[in-house]
PDB file of C-alpha atoms in Angstrom:
ATOM      1  CA  GLU Y   1       4.580  -6.524 -17.871  1.00  0.00           C
ATOM      2  CA  VAL Y   2       2.852  -4.135 -15.314  1.00  0.00           C
ATOM      3  CA  GLN Y   3       5.338  -1.448 -14.333  1.00  0.00           C
ATOM      4  CA  LEU Y   4       5.280   1.608 -12.099  1.00  0.00           C
ATOM      5  CA  VAL Y   5       8.355   3.774 -12.203  1.00  0.00           C
ATOM      6  CA  GLU Y   6       8.460   6.737  -9.693  1.00  0.00           C
ATOM      7  CA  SER Y   7      10.776   9.634 -10.215  1.00  0.00           C
ATOM      8  CA  GLY Y   8      11.178  13.328  -8.831  1.00  0.00           C
ATOM      9  CA  GLY Y   9      12.634  12.530  -5.233  1.00  0.00           C
ATOM     10  CA  ASP Y  10      15.230  14.921  -4.250  1.00  0.00           C
ATOM     11  CA  LEU Y  11      16.687  16.777  -1.207  1.00  0.00           C
ATOM     12  CA  VAL Y  12      14.590  19.962  -0.588  1.00  0.00           C
ATOM     13  CA  GLN Y  13      14.634  22.575   2.132  1.00  0.00           C
ATOM     14  CA  SER Y  14      11.875  22.781   4.804  1.00  0.00           C
ATOM     15  CA  GLY Y  15       9.075  24.766   3.445  1.00  0.00           C
ATOM     16  CA  GLY Y  16       9.847  23.896  -0.109  1.00  0.00           C
ATOM     17  CA  SER Y  17       7.950  22.046  -2.705  1.00  0.00           C
ATOM     18  CA  LEU Y  18       8.426  18.946  -4.929  1.00  0.00           C
ATOM     19  CA  ARG Y  19       6.526  17.082  -7.658  1.00  0.00           C
ATOM     20  CA  LEU Y  20       6.733  13.472  -7.801  1.00  0.00           C
ATOM     21  CA  SER Y  21       5.809  11.519 -11.021  1.00  0.00           C
ATOM     22  CA  CYS Y  22       4.847   7.798 -11.438  1.00  0.00           C
ATOM     23  CA  ALA Y  23       4.915   6.579 -14.982  1.00  0.00           C
ATOM     24  CA  ALA Y  24       2.789   3.424 -15.672  1.00  0.00           C
ATOM     25  CA  SER Y  25       3.040   0.824 -18.330  1.00  0.00           C
ATOM     26  CA  GLY Y  26       1.650  -2.654 -19.061  1.00  0.00           C
ATOM     27  CA  PHE Y  27      -1.912  -2.109 -18.147  1.00  0.00           C
ATOM     28  CA  ARG Y  28      -4.911   0.163 -19.116  1.00  0.00           C
ATOM     29  CA  PHE Y  29      -3.951   3.095 -16.692  1.00  0.00           C
ATOM     30  CA  SER Y  30      -7.245   4.829 -17.271  1.00  0.00           C
ATOM     31  CA  GLU Y  31      -9.196   1.942 -15.696  1.00  0.00           C
ATOM     32  CA  TYR Y  32      -7.429   1.946 -12.327  1.00  0.00           C
ATOM     33  CA  TRP Y  33      -7.369   4.101  -9.210  1.00  0.00           C
ATOM     34  CA  MET Y  34      -3.769   5.076  -8.179  1.00  0.00           C
ATOM     35  CA  HIS Y  35      -2.175   5.684  -4.787  1.00  0.00           C
ATOM     36  CA  TRP Y  36       0.797   7.112  -3.016  1.00  0.00           C
ATOM     37  CA  VAL Y  37       2.247   5.504   0.102  1.00  0.00           C
ATOM     38  CA  ARG Y  38       5.367   6.557   1.967  1.00  0.00           C
ATOM     39  CA  GLN Y  39       7.848   5.138   4.363  1.00  0.00           C
ATOM     40  CA  ALA Y  40      10.184   7.016   6.485  1.00  0.00           C
ATOM     41  CA  PRO Y  41      13.547   5.549   7.288  1.00  0.00           C
ATOM     42  CA  GLY Y  42      12.994   2.522   9.618  1.00  0.00           C
ATOM     43  CA  LYS Y  43       9.481   2.882   9.893  1.00  0.00           C
ATOM     44  CA  GLY Y  44       6.297   1.383   8.531  1.00  0.00           C
ATOM     45  CA  LEU Y  45       4.087   2.040   5.680  1.00  0.00           C
ATOM     46  CA  VAL Y  46       1.804   5.109   5.555  1.00  0.00           C
ATOM     47  CA  TRP Y  47      -0.799   5.886   3.019  1.00  0.00           C
ATOM     48  CA  VAL Y  48      -0.690   9.348   1.651  1.00  0.00           C
ATOM     49  CA  ALA Y  49      -3.415   9.804  -1.002  1.00  0.00           C
ATOM     50  CA  ARG Y  50      -5.769   8.000  -3.626  1.00  0.00           C
ATOM     51  CA  ILE Y  51      -7.065   9.105  -6.957  1.00  0.00           C
ATOM     52  CA  ASN Y  52      -9.840   7.667  -8.996  1.00  0.00           C
ATOM     53  CA  HIS Y  53      -9.626   6.454 -12.464  1.00  0.00           C
ATOM     54  CA  HIS Y  54     -11.149   9.597 -14.071  1.00  0.00           C
ATOM     55  CA  GLY Y  55      -8.976  11.918 -11.847  1.00  0.00           C
ATOM     56  CA  ASN Y  56     -11.913  13.872 -10.540  1.00  0.00           C
ATOM     57  CA  ASP Y  57     -12.008  12.325  -7.021  1.00  0.00           C
ATOM     58  CA  ALA Y  58      -9.226  12.170  -4.476  1.00  0.00           C
ATOM     59  CA  THR Y  59      -8.731  11.370  -0.907  1.00  0.00           C
ATOM     60  CA  TYR Y  60      -5.883  12.373   1.356  1.00  0.00           C
ATOM     61  CA  ALA Y  61      -4.384  11.429   4.648  1.00  0.00           C
ATOM     62  CA  ASP Y  62      -4.909  13.927   7.449  1.00  0.00           C
ATOM     63  CA  ALA Y  63      -1.048  14.497   7.729  1.00  0.00           C
ATOM     64  CA  VAL Y  64      -0.892  15.798   4.209  1.00  0.00           C
ATOM     65  CA  LYS Y  65      -4.397  17.271   3.498  1.00  0.00           C
ATOM     66  CA  GLY Y  66      -4.057  20.972   2.410  1.00  0.00           C
ATOM     67  CA  ARG Y  67      -0.276  20.519   1.463  1.00  0.00           C
ATOM     68  CA  PHE Y  68      -0.302  17.736  -1.040  1.00  0.00           C
ATOM     69  CA  THR Y  69      -2.199  17.151  -4.291  1.00  0.00           C
ATOM     70  CA  ILE Y  70      -2.529  13.968  -6.214  1.00  0.00           C
ATOM     71  CA  SER Y  71      -3.371  14.256  -9.952  1.00  0.00           C
ATOM     72  CA  ARG Y  72      -3.058  12.068 -13.008  1.00  0.00           C
ATOM     73  CA  ASP Y  73      -2.820  12.361 -16.735  1.00  0.00           C
ATOM     74  CA  ASN Y  74      -4.464   9.391 -18.473  1.00  0.00           C
ATOM     75  CA  ALA Y  75      -2.986  10.158 -21.828  1.00  0.00           C
ATOM     76  CA  GLU Y  76       0.539  10.121 -20.456  1.00  0.00           C
ATOM     77  CA  THR Y  77      -0.306   7.191 -18.140  1.00  0.00           C
ATOM     78  CA  THR Y  78       1.257   9.207 -15.226  1.00  0.00           C
ATOM     79  CA  VAL Y  79       0.229   9.935 -11.612  1.00  0.00           C
ATOM     80  CA  TYR Y  80       1.685  12.851  -9.856  1.00  0.00           C
ATOM     81  CA  LEU Y  81       1.970  14.080  -6.214  1.00  0.00           C
ATOM     82  CA  GLN Y  82       2.469  17.728  -5.805  1.00  0.00           C
ATOM     83  CA  MET Y  83       4.107  18.500  -2.379  1.00  0.00           C
ATOM     84  CA  ASP Y  84       4.061  21.904  -0.918  1.00  0.00           C
ATOM     85  CA  SER Y  85       5.086  23.146   2.478  1.00  0.00           C
ATOM     86  CA  LEU Y  86       7.343  20.363   3.208  1.00  0.00           C
ATOM     87  CA  GLY Y  87       8.579  19.554   6.508  1.00  0.00           C
ATOM     88  CA  ALA Y  88      11.189  17.173   8.163  1.00  0.00           C
ATOM     89  CA  GLU Y  89       8.316  14.636   8.741  1.00  0.00           C
ATOM     90  CA  ASP Y  90       7.729  14.329   5.080  1.00  0.00           C
ATOM     91  CA  SER Y  91      11.172  12.717   4.498  1.00  0.00           C
ATOM     92  CA  ALA Y  92      10.415   9.184   3.309  1.00  0.00           C
ATOM     93  CA  VAL Y  93      10.567   6.889   0.375  1.00  0.00           C
ATOM     94  CA  TYR Y  94       7.484   7.566  -1.593  1.00  0.00           C
ATOM     95  CA  TYR Y  95       5.805   4.724  -3.548  1.00  0.00           C
ATOM     96  CA  CYS Y  96       3.186   4.864  -6.037  1.00  0.00           C
ATOM     97  CA  ALA Y  97       0.765   1.796  -6.179  1.00  0.00           C
ATOM     98  CA  ARG Y  98      -2.008   0.625  -8.437  1.00  0.00           C
ATOM     99  CA  GLY Y  99      -5.457   0.184  -7.033  1.00  0.00           C
ATOM    100  CA  ASP Y 100      -7.095  -3.135  -7.053  1.00  0.00           C
ATOM    101  CA  HIS Y 101      -9.794  -3.243  -9.776  1.00  0.00           C
ATOM    102  CA  ASP Y 102     -11.748  -6.356 -10.803  1.00  0.00           C
ATOM    103  CA  ILE Y 103     -12.075  -5.960 -14.516  1.00  0.00           C
ATOM    104  CA  VAL Y 104     -14.623  -8.599 -14.857  1.00  0.00           C
ATOM    105  CA  THR Y 105     -16.958  -7.096 -12.453  1.00  0.00           C
ATOM    106  CA  ASP Y 106     -15.676  -3.404 -12.932  1.00  0.00           C
ATOM    107  CA  TYR Y 107     -15.567  -3.286  -9.178  1.00  0.00           C
ATOM    108  CA  TYR Y 108     -13.128  -0.888  -7.545  1.00  0.00           C
ATOM    109  CA  TYR Y 109     -11.553  -1.989  -4.345  1.00  0.00           C
ATOM    110  CA  TYR Y 110      -9.624   0.137  -1.868  1.00  0.00           C
ATOM    111  CA  GLY Y 111      -6.602  -1.943  -1.784  1.00  0.00           C
ATOM    112  CA  MET Y 112      -3.327  -1.943  -3.912  1.00  0.00           C
ATOM    113  CA  ASP Y 113      -1.918  -4.574  -6.002  1.00  0.00           C
ATOM    114  CA  VAL Y 114       1.154  -3.412  -7.789  1.00  0.00           C
ATOM    115  CA  TRP Y 115       3.784  -1.176  -6.307  1.00  0.00           C
ATOM    116  CA  GLY Y 116       6.619   1.087  -7.884  1.00  0.00           C
ATOM    117  CA  GLN Y 117      10.135   0.707  -6.734  1.00  0.00           C
ATOM    118  CA  GLY Y 118      10.008   4.225  -4.752  1.00  0.00           C
ATOM    119  CA  THR Y 119      11.597   7.667  -4.907  1.00  0.00           C
ATOM    120  CA  THR Y 120      13.470   9.239  -1.909  1.00  0.00           C
ATOM    121  CA  VAL Y 121      12.413  12.682  -0.595  1.00  0.00           C
ATOM    122  CA  HIS Y 122      14.635  14.278   2.028  1.00  0.00           C
ATOM    123  CA  VAL Y 123      13.540  17.491   3.591  1.00  0.00           C
ATOM    124  CA  SER Y 124      16.412  19.281   5.342  1.00  0.00           C
ATOM    125  CA  SER Y 125      15.632  21.657   8.245  1.00  0.00           C
TER     126      SER Y 125
ATOM    127  CA  GLN X   1      -0.135   4.343  16.689  1.00  0.00           C
ATOM    128  CA  SER X   2      -1.779   2.556  13.982  1.00  0.00           C
ATOM    129  CA  VAL X   3      -5.547   1.656  14.141  1.00  0.00           C
ATOM    130  CA  LEU X   4      -4.496  -1.832  13.011  1.00  0.00           C
ATOM    131  CA  THR X   5      -2.484  -3.771  15.509  1.00  0.00           C
ATOM    132  CA  GLN X   6       0.147  -6.234  14.610  1.00  0.00           C
ATOM    133  CA  PRO X   7       2.739  -8.059  16.785  1.00  0.00           C
ATOM    134  CA  PRO X   8       6.039  -6.299  16.172  1.00  0.00           C
ATOM    135  CA  SER X   9       7.767  -9.476  15.554  1.00  0.00           C
ATOM    136  CA  VAL X  10       7.250 -13.295  15.145  1.00  0.00           C
ATOM    137  CA  SER X  11       9.625 -16.106  14.633  1.00  0.00           C
ATOM    138  CA  GLY X  12       9.745 -19.790  13.632  1.00  0.00           C
ATOM    139  CA  THR X  13      12.115 -22.502  12.535  1.00  0.00           C
ATOM    140  CA  PRO X  14      12.176 -23.952   9.115  1.00  0.00           C
ATOM    141  CA  GLY X  15       9.104 -26.219   8.245  1.00  0.00           C
ATOM    142  CA  GLN X  16       7.054 -24.676  11.076  1.00  0.00           C
ATOM    143  CA  ARG X  17       3.609 -22.824  10.740  1.00  0.00           C
ATOM    144  CA  VAL X  18       3.470 -19.269  11.992  1.00  0.00           C
ATOM    145  CA  THR X  19       0.585 -16.860  11.973  1.00  0.00           C
ATOM    146  CA  ILE X  20       0.643 -13.007  12.076  1.00  0.00           C
ATOM    147  CA  SER X  21      -2.450 -11.313  13.561  1.00  0.00           C
ATOM    148  CA  CYS X  22      -3.945  -8.089  12.529  1.00  0.00           C
ATOM    149  CA  SER X  23      -6.484  -6.532  14.937  1.00  0.00           C
ATOM    150  CA  GLY X  24      -8.725  -3.705  14.020  1.00  0.00           C
ATOM    151  CA  SER X  25     -12.504  -2.569  14.577  1.00  0.00           C
ATOM    152  CA  SER X  26     -15.827  -2.364  12.962  1.00  0.00           C
ATOM    153  CA  SER X  27     -14.750   0.848  11.240  1.00  0.00           C
ATOM    154  CA  ASN X  28     -11.990  -0.907   9.342  1.00  0.00           C
ATOM    155  CA  ILE X  29     -11.474  -4.796   9.215  1.00  0.00           C
ATOM    156  CA  GLY X  30     -14.920  -5.408  10.346  1.00  0.00           C
ATOM    157  CA  ASN X  31     -16.437  -3.788   7.177  1.00  0.00           C
ATOM    158  CA  ASN X  32     -13.736  -4.056   4.455  1.00  0.00           C
ATOM    159  CA  TYR X  33     -11.321  -6.305   2.795  1.00  0.00           C
ATOM    160  CA  VAL X  34      -7.916  -6.966   4.221  1.00  0.00           C
ATOM    161  CA  TYR X  35      -4.717  -6.910   2.151  1.00  0.00           C
ATOM    162  CA  TRP X  36      -1.407  -8.240   3.419  1.00  0.00           C
ATOM    163  CA  TYR X  37       1.966  -7.000   1.927  1.00  0.00           C
ATOM    164  CA  ARG X  38       5.480  -8.339   2.366  1.00  0.00           C
ATOM    165  CA  GLN X  39       8.676  -6.085   2.196  1.00  0.00           C
ATOM    166  CA  PHE X  40      12.106  -7.295   2.079  1.00  0.00           C
ATOM    167  CA  PRO X  41      14.901  -5.042   3.331  1.00  0.00           C
ATOM    168  CA  GLY X  42      15.557  -2.183   0.882  1.00  0.00           C
ATOM    169  CA  ARG X  43      12.820  -3.307  -1.406  1.00  0.00           C
ATOM    170  CA  ALA X  44       9.427  -2.145  -2.439  1.00  0.00           C
ATOM    171  CA  PRO X  45       6.468  -3.973  -0.706  1.00  0.00           C
ATOM    172  CA  THR X  46       4.502  -6.511  -2.746  1.00  0.00           C
ATOM    173  CA  VAL X  47       1.004  -7.891  -2.363  1.00  0.00           C
ATOM    174  CA  LEU X  48       0.911 -11.169  -0.711  1.00  0.00           C
ATOM    175  CA  MET X  49      -2.901 -11.452  -0.052  1.00  0.00           C
ATOM    176  CA  TYR X  50      -5.804  -9.490  -1.395  1.00  0.00           C
ATOM    177  CA  ARG X  51      -9.485  -9.310  -0.502  1.00  0.00           C
ATOM    178  CA  ASN X  52      -8.875 -11.188   2.634  1.00  0.00           C
ATOM    179  CA  ASN X  53      -7.820 -14.542   1.284  1.00  0.00           C
ATOM    180  CA  LYS X  54      -6.947 -14.292  -2.496  1.00  0.00           C
ATOM    181  CA  ARG X  55      -3.462 -15.087  -3.353  1.00  0.00           C
ATOM    182  CA  PRO X  56      -1.819 -13.290  -6.527  1.00  0.00           C
ATOM    183  CA  SER X  57      -0.312 -15.573  -9.059  1.00  0.00           C
ATOM    184  CA  GLY X  58       3.195 -16.576  -7.984  1.00  0.00           C
ATOM    185  CA  VAL X  59       2.472 -16.619  -4.263  1.00  0.00           C
ATOM    186  CA  PRO X  60       2.712 -20.191  -3.097  1.00  0.00           C
ATOM    187  CA  ASP X  61      -0.118 -21.854  -1.221  1.00  0.00           C
ATOM    188  CA  ARG X  62       1.991 -22.011   1.881  1.00  0.00           C
ATOM    189  CA  PHE X  63       0.542 -18.477   2.497  1.00  0.00           C
ATOM    190  CA  SER X  64      -3.200 -18.096   3.453  1.00  0.00           C
ATOM    191  CA  GLY X  65      -5.313 -15.349   4.721  1.00  0.00           C
ATOM    192  CA  SER X  66      -8.451 -15.299   6.815  1.00  0.00           C
ATOM    193  CA  LYS X  67     -10.613 -12.722   8.474  1.00  0.00           C
ATOM    194  CA  SER X  68     -13.085 -13.068  11.302  1.00  0.00           C
ATOM    195  CA  GLY X  69     -15.118 -10.211  12.751  1.00  0.00           C
ATOM    196  CA  THR X  70     -12.549  -7.298  13.226  1.00  0.00           C
ATOM    197  CA  SER X  71      -9.461  -9.429  13.021  1.00  0.00           C
ATOM    198  CA  ALA X  72      -7.506 -10.782  10.180  1.00  0.00           C
ATOM    199  CA  SER X  73      -4.575 -13.298  10.057  1.00  0.00           C
ATOM    200  CA  LEU X  74      -1.839 -14.341   7.652  1.00  0.00           C
ATOM    201  CA  ALA X  75      -0.632 -17.936   8.109  1.00  0.00           C
ATOM    202  CA  ILE X  76       2.722 -19.144   6.673  1.00  0.00           C
ATOM    203  CA  SER X  77       3.210 -22.966   6.642  1.00  0.00           C
ATOM    204  CA  GLY X  78       6.413 -24.830   5.698  1.00  0.00           C
ATOM    205  CA  LEU X  79       8.399 -21.807   6.798  1.00  0.00           C
ATOM    206  CA  ARG X  80      11.505 -21.140   4.739  1.00  0.00           C
ATOM    207  CA  SER X  81      14.448 -18.907   5.320  1.00  0.00           C
ATOM    208  CA  GLU X  82      13.448 -16.729   2.275  1.00  0.00           C
ATOM    209  CA  ASP X  83      10.057 -15.873   4.073  1.00  0.00           C
ATOM    210  CA  GLU X  84      12.146 -13.581   6.517  1.00  0.00           C
ATOM    211  CA  ALA X  85      10.775 -10.138   5.896  1.00  0.00           C
ATOM    212  CA  ASP X  86       8.409  -7.464   7.216  1.00  0.00           C
ATOM    213  CA  TYR X  87       4.654  -8.182   6.813  1.00  0.00           C
ATOM    214  CA  TYR X  88       1.916  -5.441   6.764  1.00  0.00           C
ATOM    215  CA  CYS X  89      -1.822  -5.821   6.957  1.00  0.00           C
ATOM    216  CA  ALA X  90      -3.956  -3.006   5.598  1.00  0.00           C
ATOM    217  CA  THR X  91      -7.383  -2.052   4.838  1.00  0.00           C
ATOM    218  CA  TRP X  92      -9.845   0.843   4.336  1.00  0.00           C
ATOM    219  CA  HIS X  93     -10.956   2.816   7.536  1.00  0.00           C
ATOM    220  CA  ASP X  94     -14.411   4.160   7.274  1.00  0.00           C
ATOM    221  CA  SER X  95     -14.750   7.630   9.009  1.00  0.00           C
ATOM    222  CA  LEU X  96     -17.228  10.410   8.276  1.00  0.00           C
ATOM    223  CA  THR X  97     -14.481  13.055   8.585  1.00  0.00           C
ATOM    224  CA  SER X  98     -11.380  11.295   7.498  1.00  0.00           C
ATOM    225  CA  PRO X  99     -11.763   8.040   5.478  1.00  0.00           C
ATOM    226  CA  SER X 100      -8.377   6.630   4.813  1.00  0.00           C
ATOM    227  CA  TRP X 101      -6.361   3.523   3.920  1.00  0.00           C
ATOM    228  CA  VAL X 102      -4.617   2.284   6.999  1.00  0.00           C
ATOM    229  CA  PHE X 103      -1.558  -0.182   7.303  1.00  0.00           C
ATOM    230  CA  GLY X 104      -0.672  -2.063  10.521  1.00  0.00           C
ATOM    231  CA  GLY X 105       2.550  -1.311  12.235  1.00  0.00           C
ATOM    232  CA  GLY X 106       4.308  -4.244  10.461  1.00  0.00           C
ATOM    233  CA  THR X 107       5.574  -7.523  11.736  1.00  0.00           C
ATOM    234  CA  LYS X 108       9.134  -8.655  11.313  1.00  0.00           C
ATOM    235  CA  LEU X 109       9.261 -12.311  10.713  1.00  0.00           C
ATOM    236  CA  THR X 110      12.522 -14.117  11.734  1.00  0.00           C
ATOM    237  CA  VAL X 111      13.272 -17.596  10.594  1.00  0.00           C
ATOM    238  CA  LEU X 112      15.610 -19.161  13.270  1.00  0.00           C
TER     239      LEU X 112
END
């Protein structure tokens, strides 16, 4: 069974740092891009970052560029989100999601097909 | 303000057919695949439609997706009470300076 399990969410003070983890299982992790998406309370989904399957190419939303860093460990089948200089606007449930990859054609699509259950980050001011 | 525009809410009665629209531009929907996600209250989103009109296994054929030009739609026929949820469209937004994945603002479906 394909599974993504996030952890690391916590209450942190404004200006602080936090590292989220997402442990993957049930699929060949090293063959998939991975994403982080967040959702503030009562609000919609907002994409945060994406990393390719090798871990050597990442893209970020403008709101987090320069503050957040996505990385992965294919041996540990885990993707991370290092969050620095946190502000109240970063309070949200953070989901990791698997990228859409057609294993037959080996084509990588930008969409996501499997999501984790989320981990909650609360930044206090 | 999202670059993808969805109606905040739609409603229908059981058995009815409803559609949820998603309007974008040539920088996003016009040149990229559209995905649809469903989210029940307090739960994580799940993919409902991928690459415009493909249904993952387990999603009934009451759900269908389409795309035309810079707009996309999700249609739900034979509406059921358990379809009540939030629905999001999403796609890649091409930009020389800030390419990104973008979601619509979400549509709350109410089954009357």
